[in-house]
Amino acid sequence: MIERVEQKIDPMIRRIEKEVDQHQWRVLTSFRKHRVSEQHLQASTGYGYDDMGRETLEQIFAELMGAEMAIVRPHITSGTHAITSCLFGILRPGDAFIYLTGEPYDTLEQVIGKGKDGSGSLADFDITYQAISLTDHQEVDFLALEKAISQRTRLIAIQRSRGYADRPSFSIERIQAMIKKIRQIRSDLIIFVDNCYGEFVEQIEPTHVGADLIAGSLIKNPGGGLAKSGGYIAGKMKYVKQAASRLVAPGIGVEGGATHGYLRDYFQGLFLAPHVVGEARKGAVFTAAMLDLLGFKTSPSWDEQRTDIIQQVHLGEPELLIAFCQGIQAASPVDAHISPVPAAMPGYLDPVIMAAGTFVQGASIELSADGPLRPPYTVFLQGGLTFSHIKAAIALSLDQMMATGKI
Ligand SMILES: *Cc1c(COP(=O)(O)O)cnc(C)c1O
């Protein structure tokens, strides 16, 4: 069956490899232009002023993202922290902001907050928020946006990836159309894009098509599997500096922040990112084609254009979801002997099952799978450092699913 699927998806795999070649050339060209050398890979200490390695890395990153400026830092704890720094850096008491692509990723709920409750959330600072639901056809609702925008509105947020929501991810082409439309409605609105899971999938990023600011995590795509933690913020200089003032301190902003020993992994991870993201993409295409062959509904389908590394499969039965995740865990290089079970999770109404046996805790550029125990029992699969590993893991998952007697 693996061979059948591989034959079927061969044209997609070749296309991905061509795109990886182009990304790799772009990254290499930037490394050469900025004369990356051994001295850039060294650790800085203390205040971290004049850290040549950090400055060079950030110039390269900005260039690759088509942005004026970028910060790429180990001090950013996660994707959520990077996004939080952007929102708090830009918005001021009395401002309002709008999520154009429906409710955002779960972890942002508490960042946004509900009222002045002393929690330190945006709401606690009198920054109000509204999410525009997608239409029945999973399209952005521009009419609702137009109605929602008020004098107080300063920022419009777009989430590129589906995250763990049951909706399609938004391609750069669609994000470009959103940006155009927002600018038509009001040209002074700041446009922020949550770029998590999207980096190095398409040939360009949201900042290439007019987004003012983007953010993401280094334990997803752009860390190439080597970054041990961290995040990035890229975009217009003014806004990156505002986010940095919030992340570090006003007056220190982008200038300070020792990189300790992270830079070698960041440079090497960024260099590997096109390849590693390519492997994850191949794995996602393979997974979609294999599960489709077995009669399951997949999104995206194996032959669809992608803008992120997330693969959704509707498994239809709780036993199959559990078996799938247990198979992925059993095929992990770390903690393969542990078997995940569904459990209650903060922020989720239903029990969730999560499989991840990763070298870097929670790194979802490494192979991981998860899903809430509710119909249609959807598994979200993402990452994988090598295509071979993903194929082996899917094979093990299918074994586990067959053992349930349900397929
Ligand atoms: C992963 C992710 C985040 C942030 O995740 P962290 O776990 O905080 O790194 C935000 N938005 C989307 C769409 C994501 O996929």
XYZ file of N, CA, C and O in Angstrom, residues 257-326:
280
model
N 19.782 41.686 24.802
C 19.295 40.309 24.859
C 20.379 39.337 24.442
O 20.575 39.096 23.252
N 21.076 38.785 25.444
C 22.144 37.826 25.147
C 21.541 36.576 24.513
O 20.428 36.181 24.846
N 22.303 35.986 23.615
C 21.782 34.807 22.919
C 22.330 33.517 23.520
O 22.037 32.430 23.014
N 23.137 33.655 24.605
C 23.681 32.469 25.281
C 24.295 31.548 24.222
O 25.130 31.991 23.474
N 23.852 30.329 24.124
C 24.479 29.450 23.118
C 23.546 29.066 21.998
O 23.765 28.081 21.321
N 22.508 29.876 21.773
C 21.457 29.452 20.848
C 21.786 29.644 19.364
O 21.169 29.025 18.515
N 22.709 30.570 19.075
C 22.803 31.020 17.684
C 23.212 29.942 16.690
O 22.725 29.933 15.562
N 24.071 29.028 17.100
C 24.511 27.991 16.151
C 23.292 27.181 15.681
O 23.114 26.939 14.489
N 22.443 26.809 16.639
C 21.229 26.063 16.275
C 20.278 26.911 15.427
O 19.622 26.407 14.518
N 20.193 28.205 15.731
C 19.276 29.061 14.975
C 19.734 29.208 13.523
O 18.926 29.113 12.600
N 21.035 29.444 13.338
C 21.549 29.566 11.967
C 21.392 28.239 11.229
O 20.893 28.195 10.102
N 21.823 27.170 11.884
C 21.774 25.868 11.205
C 20.328 25.433 10.982
O 19.984 24.877 9.932
N 19.465 25.715 11.969
C 18.051 25.356 11.844
C 17.387 26.128 10.715
O 16.603 25.564 9.934
N 17.721 27.417 10.603
C 17.153 28.226 9.517
C 17.644 27.706 8.167
O 16.881 27.637 7.192
N 18.919 27.303 8.129
C 19.460 26.749 6.889
C 18.746 25.452 6.507
O 18.483 25.185 5.333
N 18.412 24.636 7.524
C 17.736 23.357 7.270
C 16.229 23.495 7.087
O 15.572 22.572 6.596
N 15.660 24.625 7.504
C 14.200 24.772 7.541
C 13.514 24.439 6.200
O 12.515 23.713 6.197
N 14.027 24.920 5.055
C 13.343 24.573 3.794
C 13.238 23.064 3.600
O 12.182 22.543 3.233
N 14.331 22.351 3.891
C 14.328 20.895 3.719
C 13.380 20.223 4.706
O 12.567 19.364 4.324
N 13.472 20.615 5.974
C 12.668 19.959 7.010
C 11.180 20.227 6.777
O 10.349 19.319 6.885
N 10.842 21.463 6.421
C 9.438 21.778 6.123
C 8.989 20.962 4.903
O 7.860 20.471 4.856
N 9.877 20.777 3.952
C 9.574 19.944 2.775
C 9.269 18.504 3.180
O 8.320 17.890 2.676
N 10.075 17.958 4.113
C 9.832 16.584 4.581
C 8.463 16.493 5.254
O 7.708 15.554 5.025
N 8.147 17.488 6.097
C 6.850 17.487 6.785
C 5.711 17.586 5.769
O 4.674 16.933 5.915
N 5.913 18.401 4.730
C 4.881 18.537 3.688
C 4.687 17.231 2.944
O 3.553 16.827 2.656
N 5.805 16.563 2.593
C 5.690 15.270 1.903
C 4.926 14.291 2.778
O 4.076 13.538 2.282
N 5.237 14.291 4.063
C 4.562 13.390 4.993
C 3.077 13.678 5.078
O 2.254 12.749 5.148
N 2.721 14.946 5.051
C 1.301 15.318 5.129
C 0.568 14.853 3.868
O -0.547 14.330 3.941
N 1.213 15.010 2.710
C 0.610 14.563 1.444
C 0.443 13.042 1.457
O -0.609 12.503 1.093
N 1.488 12.362 1.928
C 1.443 10.899 2.027
C 0.298 10.451 2.941
O -0.490 9.554 2.595
N 0.209 11.099 4.107
C -0.833 10.746 5.085
C -2.221 10.935 4.473
O -3.087 10.061 4.590
N -2.413 12.075 3.812
C -3.717 12.361 3.206
C -4.062 11.309 2.155
O -5.184 10.796 2.126
N -3.089 10.966 1.306
C -3.361 10.006 0.234
C -3.653 8.617 0.806
O -4.556 7.913 0.334
N -2.901 8.218 1.810
C -3.082 6.895 2.411
C -4.453 6.789 3.093
O -5.190 5.817 2.890
N -4.791 7.780 3.892
C -6.063 7.718 4.616
C -7.245 7.877 3.671
O -8.307 7.301 3.891
N -7.035 8.633 2.591
C -8.064 8.776 1.560
C -8.330 7.421 0.890
O -9.471 7.031 0.663
N -7.243 6.704 0.623
C -7.344 5.370 0.015
C -8.182 4.434 0.887
O -8.896 3.570 0.401
N -8.095 4.647 2.202
C -8.832 3.803 3.144
C -10.252 4.324 3.395
O -10.965 3.802 4.240
N -10.610 5.394 2.680
C -11.991 5.874 2.740
C -12.256 6.970 3.760
O -13.410 7.308 4.023
N -11.192 7.550 4.344
C -11.405 8.625 5.313
C -11.372 9.984 4.621
O -10.693 10.164 3.615
N -12.100 10.940 5.213
C -12.127 12.294 4.664
C -10.912 13.054 5.198
O -10.650 13.054 6.408
N -10.187 13.693 4.289
C -8.965 14.405 4.692
C -9.051 15.873 4.284
O -9.731 16.214 3.324
N -8.365 16.717 5.042
C -8.288 18.130 4.680
C -6.942 18.689 5.118
O -6.602 18.572 6.279
N -6.125 19.278 4.215
C -6.389 19.304 2.785
C -6.309 17.899 2.191
O -5.751 17.006 2.788
N -6.891 17.747 0.981
C -6.747 16.476 0.282
C -5.309 16.397 -0.250
O -4.606 17.401 -0.314
N -4.882 15.190 -0.605
C -3.459 14.987 -0.940
C -2.986 15.856 -2.101
O -1.833 16.268 -2.155
N -3.912 16.174 -3.037
C -3.474 16.903 -4.241
C -3.796 18.401 -4.171
O -3.671 19.102 -5.175
N -4.173 18.870 -2.994
C -4.517 20.289 -2.852
C -3.256 21.135 -2.606
O -2.287 20.651 -2.019
N -3.332 22.393 -3.008
C -2.270 23.366 -2.718
C -2.247 23.609 -1.203
O -3.295 23.749 -0.589
N -1.058 23.649 -0.600
C -0.968 23.840 0.861
C -0.302 25.157 1.215
O 0.525 25.654 0.452
N -0.637 25.658 2.414
C 0.030 26.860 2.911
C 0.586 26.637 4.301
O 1.178 27.529 4.887
N 0.407 25.435 4.864
C 0.993 25.100 6.163
C 1.251 23.599 6.221
O 1.049 22.894 5.223
N 1.699 23.128 7.389
C 2.105 21.711 7.476
C 1.076 20.852 8.215
O 1.366 19.718 8.576
N -0.123 21.383 8.425
C -1.139 20.648 9.192
C -1.961 19.734 8.286
O -2.396 20.153 7.219
N -2.157 18.510 8.743
C -3.033 17.586 8.032
C -4.163 17.145 8.966
O -3.917 16.706 10.076
N -5.389 17.293 8.484
C -6.566 16.874 9.235
C -7.123 15.591 8.614
O -7.227 15.500 7.393
N -7.476 14.628 9.455
C -8.165 13.427 8.965
C -9.359 13.168 9.883
O -9.200 13.117 11.105
N -10.524 13.034 9.291
C -11.719 12.707 10.072
C -11.799 11.190 10.203
O -12.065 10.496 9.224
N -11.571 10.682 11.402
C -11.490 9.230 11.596
C -12.833 8.612 11.960
O -12.996 7.396 11.876
N -13.784 9.425 12.395
C -15.160 8.946 12.531
C -15.502 8.183 13.798
O -16.664 8.137 14.176
N -14.498 7.571 14.436
C -14.784 6.764 15.632
C -13.721 7.051 16.687
O -12.534 7.149 16.351
N -14.131 7.132 17.952
C -13.148 7.423 19.003
C -12.023 6.385 19.059
O -10.856 6.753 19.239
N -12.371 5.104 18.848
C -11.348 4.045 18.921
C -10.258 4.264 17.868
O -9.084 3.987 18.109
N -10.684 4.746 16.694
C -9.704 4.957 15.612
C -8.799 6.145 15.908
O -7.602 6.117 15.621
N -9.374 7.195 16.493
C -8.571 8.372 16.858
C -7.518 7.980 17.892
O -6.333 8.344 17.767
N -7.943 7.221 18.896
C -7.012 6.791 19.951
C -5.929 5.885 19.353
O -4.736 6.083 19.594
N -6.356 4.937 18.514
C -5.389 4.006 17.912
C -4.396 4.753 17.023
O -3.194 4.470 17.050
N -4.883 5.718 16.248
C -4.000 6.483 15.359
C -2.921 7.177 16.190
O -1.724 7.078 15.894
N -3.345 7.883 17.236
C -2.391 8.641 18.058
C -1.428 7.698 18.776
O -0.229 7.988 18.890
N -1.937 6.559 19.243
C -1.047 5.612 19.920
C -0.016 5.053 18.940
O 1.127 4.812 19.318
